[in-house]
Amino acid sequence: MIAEVWYFRDYWRPPTLMGEGIASIEDFIIGFALFGVGGYIHSAFTNREVDTEKFSPPKNRDLFILFILGCSSLTFFSIGLGIHSGYVTFLTFFCLSVYIWTQRPDLIRISIISAFATLGISFLIYLINFKLLFPHFWDTYGMLNEPILGFRIFNIPLSEMLWHFSWALLCSMFRGYRNGVHFKER
């Protein structure tokens, strides 16, 4: 729901139970689902178990700082400088991912697998929704007239696919990074 502060400004204004372009329960449900899928999908594809004998120091404070940096980046660049939030989001998520990769290279593989798996699932869901069921959704509610952002593949904005990819790239590492969790090697 917090993200709509940036996205309702220049990305989209979808209908919700509360009205058009108003944060609602749908945002909470989708956010919960996106965190769960992006954060844990690697488990289904890698079958890797937590290594109970290997730990890194927990990074709760560091993850909180990364959260503040991410929100600050979105606010400064999209609201402050007027750069479209679609660009800012992708670059922010990607840069934060690279930072975590430098701290925990063992999480790179999980991050990349999660990003591509989430991208595949999102693509199928979007294909059904926006190619078949609601083909005029993005023309009606999207604000994606910027180069690249509005480019569509099967009526799915490239920006949506970049968002899901970069989000999964980042959030798949939260558990391992924050809690110092390592996964068993195969």
CSV table of C-alpha atoms in Angstrom, one decimal:
chain,number,residue,atom,x,y,z
A,1,MET,CA,0.0,0.0,0.0
A,2,ILE,CA,2.9,2.3,0.7
A,3,ALA,CA,4.2,2.0,-2.9
A,4,GLU,CA,1.1,3.6,-4.3
A,5,VAL,CA,2.4,7.0,-3.0
A,6,TRP,CA,4.8,6.8,-6.0
A,7,TYR,CA,2.8,4.8,-8.5
A,8,PHE,CA,-0.5,6.6,-8.4
A,9,ARG,CA,1.3,9.8,-9.3
A,10,ASP,CA,2.7,8.7,-12.7
A,11,TYR,CA,2.3,4.9,-13.2
A,12,TRP,CA,-1.3,3.9,-13.0
A,13,ARG,CA,-4.7,4.7,-11.3
A,14,PRO,CA,-6.5,1.3,-11.2
A,15,PRO,CA,-10.0,0.8,-9.9
A,16,THR,CA,-10.2,-0.5,-6.4
A,17,LEU,CA,-13.0,-1.2,-3.9
A,18,MET,CA,-12.5,2.3,-2.6
A,19,GLY,CA,-12.6,4.0,-6.0
A,20,GLU,CA,-10.2,4.7,-8.8
A,21,GLY,CA,-6.6,5.4,-7.8
A,22,ILE,CA,-7.2,5.0,-4.1
A,23,ALA,CA,-5.2,2.6,-2.0
A,24,SER,CA,-7.4,-0.3,-0.8
A,25,ILE,CA,-7.4,-3.8,0.4
A,26,GLU,CA,-6.4,-5.1,-3.0
A,27,ASP,CA,-3.0,-3.4,-2.6
A,28,PHE,CA,-2.4,-5.2,0.7
A,29,ILE,CA,-3.4,-8.6,-0.8
A,30,ILE,CA,-1.3,-8.1,-3.9
A,31,GLY,CA,1.7,-6.9,-1.8
A,32,PHE,CA,1.4,-9.9,0.4
A,33,ALA,CA,1.3,-12.2,-2.5
A,34,LEU,CA,4.2,-10.6,-4.3
A,35,PHE,CA,6.3,-10.7,-1.2
A,36,GLY,CA,5.5,-14.4,-0.7
A,37,VAL,CA,6.0,-15.5,-4.3
A,38,GLY,CA,9.1,-13.4,-4.9
A,39,GLY,CA,10.6,-14.2,-1.6
A,40,TYR,CA,10.1,-17.9,-1.5
A,41,ILE,CA,9.6,-19.2,-5.0
A,42,HIS,CA,13.3,-20.3,-5.2
A,43,SER,CA,12.4,-23.1,-2.7
A,44,ALA,CA,10.2,-24.7,-5.3
A,45,PHE,CA,12.8,-24.5,-8.0
A,46,THR,CA,16.0,-25.3,-6.2
A,47,ASN,CA,14.8,-27.7,-3.5
A,48,ARG,CA,17.6,-26.3,-1.3
A,49,GLU,CA,17.2,-26.6,2.4
A,50,VAL,CA,18.4,-24.2,5.1
A,51,ASP,CA,21.9,-25.1,6.2
A,52,THR,CA,21.6,-25.3,10.0
A,53,GLU,CA,25.3,-25.5,10.5
A,54,LYS,CA,26.3,-22.3,8.6
A,55,PHE,CA,25.2,-18.8,9.7
A,56,SER,CA,26.2,-15.2,9.0
A,57,PRO,CA,25.5,-12.5,11.5
A,58,PRO,CA,21.9,-11.2,11.2
A,59,LYS,CA,21.6,-7.9,9.3
A,60,ASN,CA,18.3,-6.5,10.7
A,61,ARG,CA,19.7,-3.0,11.0
A,62,ASP,CA,21.3,-3.2,7.5
A,63,LEU,CA,18.0,-4.4,5.9
A,64,PHE,CA,16.2,-1.5,7.6
A,65,ILE,CA,18.7,0.9,6.2
A,66,LEU,CA,18.3,-0.6,2.7
A,67,PHE,CA,14.5,-0.1,3.1
A,68,ILE,CA,15.0,3.5,4.0
A,69,LEU,CA,17.4,4.0,1.1
A,70,GLY,CA,15.0,2.4,-1.3
A,71,CYS,CA,12.1,4.6,-0.2
A,72,SER,CA,14.3,7.7,-0.2
A,73,SER,CA,15.5,6.8,-3.7
A,74,LEU,CA,11.9,6.4,-5.0
A,75,THR,CA,10.9,9.7,-3.3
A,76,PHE,CA,13.9,11.8,-4.3
A,77,PHE,CA,14.1,10.6,-7.9
A,78,SER,CA,10.4,10.1,-8.8
A,79,ILE,CA,8.7,12.8,-6.8
A,80,GLY,CA,11.6,15.2,-6.2
A,81,LEU,CA,13.2,15.1,-9.7
A,82,GLY,CA,10.1,14.0,-11.6
A,83,ILE,CA,11.7,10.9,-13.1
A,84,HIS,CA,9.0,8.3,-13.9
A,85,SER,CA,8.6,5.9,-11.0
A,86,GLY,CA,8.7,2.9,-13.4
A,87,TYR,CA,12.4,3.6,-14.2
A,88,VAL,CA,13.2,4.6,-10.6
A,89,THR,CA,11.7,1.4,-9.2
A,90,PHE,CA,13.5,-1.0,-11.5
A,91,LEU,CA,16.9,0.8,-11.0
A,92,THR,CA,16.4,1.0,-7.2
A,93,PHE,CA,15.5,-2.7,-6.8
A,94,PHE,CA,18.4,-3.7,-9.1
A,95,CYS,CA,21.0,-1.5,-7.2
A,96,LEU,CA,19.9,-2.8,-3.8
A,97,SER,CA,20.1,-6.3,-5.2
A,98,VAL,CA,23.7,-5.8,-6.4
A,99,TYR,CA,24.6,-4.4,-3.0
A,100,ILE,CA,23.3,-7.5,-1.2
A,101,TRP,CA,25.1,-9.7,-3.8
A,102,THR,CA,28.4,-8.0,-2.8
A,103,GLN,CA,27.7,-8.8,0.8
A,104,ARG,CA,26.4,-12.3,0.3
A,105,PRO,CA,27.5,-13.8,-3.1
A,106,ASP,CA,25.9,-17.1,-2.0
A,107,LEU,CA,22.4,-15.5,-2.5
A,108,ILE,CA,23.0,-14.5,-6.2
A,109,ARG,CA,21.8,-17.8,-7.6
A,110,ILE,CA,18.7,-17.8,-5.4
A,111,SER,CA,18.0,-14.2,-6.5
A,112,ILE,CA,18.3,-14.9,-10.2
A,113,ILE,CA,16.2,-18.1,-10.1
A,114,SER,CA,13.5,-16.3,-8.2
A,115,ALA,CA,13.5,-13.4,-10.6
A,116,PHE,CA,13.1,-15.6,-13.7
A,117,ALA,CA,10.5,-17.9,-12.0
A,118,THR,CA,8.5,-14.9,-10.8
A,119,LEU,CA,8.7,-13.3,-14.2
A,120,GLY,CA,7.3,-16.5,-15.8
A,121,ILE,CA,4.4,-16.8,-13.4
A,122,SER,CA,3.6,-13.0,-13.7
A,123,PHE,CA,3.7,-13.3,-17.5
A,124,LEU,CA,1.1,-16.1,-17.5
A,125,ILE,CA,-1.2,-14.3,-15.1
A,126,TYR,CA,-0.8,-11.0,-17.0
A,127,LEU,CA,-1.4,-12.8,-20.3
A,128,ILE,CA,-4.7,-14.2,-19.1
A,129,ASN,CA,-5.7,-10.9,-17.5
A,130,PHE,CA,-4.6,-8.3,-19.9
A,131,LYS,CA,-4.6,-10.1,-23.2
A,132,LEU,CA,-7.9,-12.1,-22.7
A,133,LEU,CA,-10.0,-10.7,-19.9
A,134,PHE,CA,-9.2,-7.0,-19.7
A,135,PRO,CA,-7.4,-6.0,-22.9
A,136,HIS,CA,-8.1,-2.3,-22.4
A,137,PHE,CA,-6.9,-2.1,-18.8
A,138,TRP,CA,-3.6,-0.4,-19.5
A,139,ASP,CA,-5.1,2.1,-22.0
A,140,THR,CA,-7.7,3.0,-19.4
A,141,TYR,CA,-5.7,3.0,-16.1
A,142,GLY,CA,-2.0,3.1,-17.1
A,143,MET,CA,0.2,6.1,-17.4
A,144,LEU,CA,3.0,4.5,-19.4
A,145,ASN,CA,3.6,6.9,-22.2
A,146,GLU,CA,7.4,7.0,-21.5
A,147,PRO,CA,9.8,5.2,-23.8
A,148,ILE,CA,10.3,1.5,-22.8
A,149,LEU,CA,7.7,1.6,-20.1
A,150,GLY,CA,4.8,1.5,-22.5
A,151,PHE,CA,6.2,-1.0,-24.8
A,152,ARG,CA,4.0,-4.1,-24.7
A,153,ILE,CA,4.5,-7.7,-25.3
A,154,PHE,CA,1.1,-9.5,-25.8
A,155,ASN,CA,-0.5,-6.4,-24.3
A,156,ILE,CA,1.6,-6.6,-21.2
A,157,PRO,CA,3.7,-3.5,-20.4
A,158,LEU,CA,7.4,-4.2,-20.3
A,159,SER,CA,7.6,-2.1,-17.2
A,160,GLU,CA,5.4,-4.5,-15.3
A,161,MET,CA,7.7,-7.4,-16.3
A,162,LEU,CA,10.7,-5.4,-15.2
A,163,TRP,CA,9.0,-4.5,-11.9
A,164,HIS,CA,8.2,-8.2,-11.1
A,165,PHE,CA,11.7,-9.4,-12.2
A,166,SER,CA,13.6,-6.8,-10.1
A,167,TRP,CA,11.3,-7.1,-7.1
A,168,ALA,CA,11.9,-10.9,-7.0
A,169,LEU,CA,15.6,-10.4,-7.6
A,170,LEU,CA,15.7,-8.3,-4.4
A,171,CYS,CA,13.1,-9.7,-2.0
A,172,SER,CA,14.2,-13.3,-2.5
A,173,MET,CA,17.3,-12.4,-0.6
A,174,PHE,CA,15.6,-10.7,2.4
A,175,ARG,CA,15.4,-13.9,4.6
A,176,GLY,CA,18.9,-15.0,3.9
A,177,TYR,CA,20.4,-11.6,4.2
A,178,ARG,CA,18.5,-10.3,7.3
A,179,ASN,CA,18.6,-13.5,9.3
A,180,GLY,CA,22.1,-14.8,8.2
A,181,VAL,CA,20.5,-17.9,6.8
A,182,HIS,CA,22.5,-20.0,4.3
A,183,PHE,CA,21.2,-22.8,2.1
A,184,LYS,CA,22.8,-26.2,1.6
A,185,GLU,CA,24.9,-26.6,-1.5
A,186,ARG,CA,24.0,-29.3,-3.9
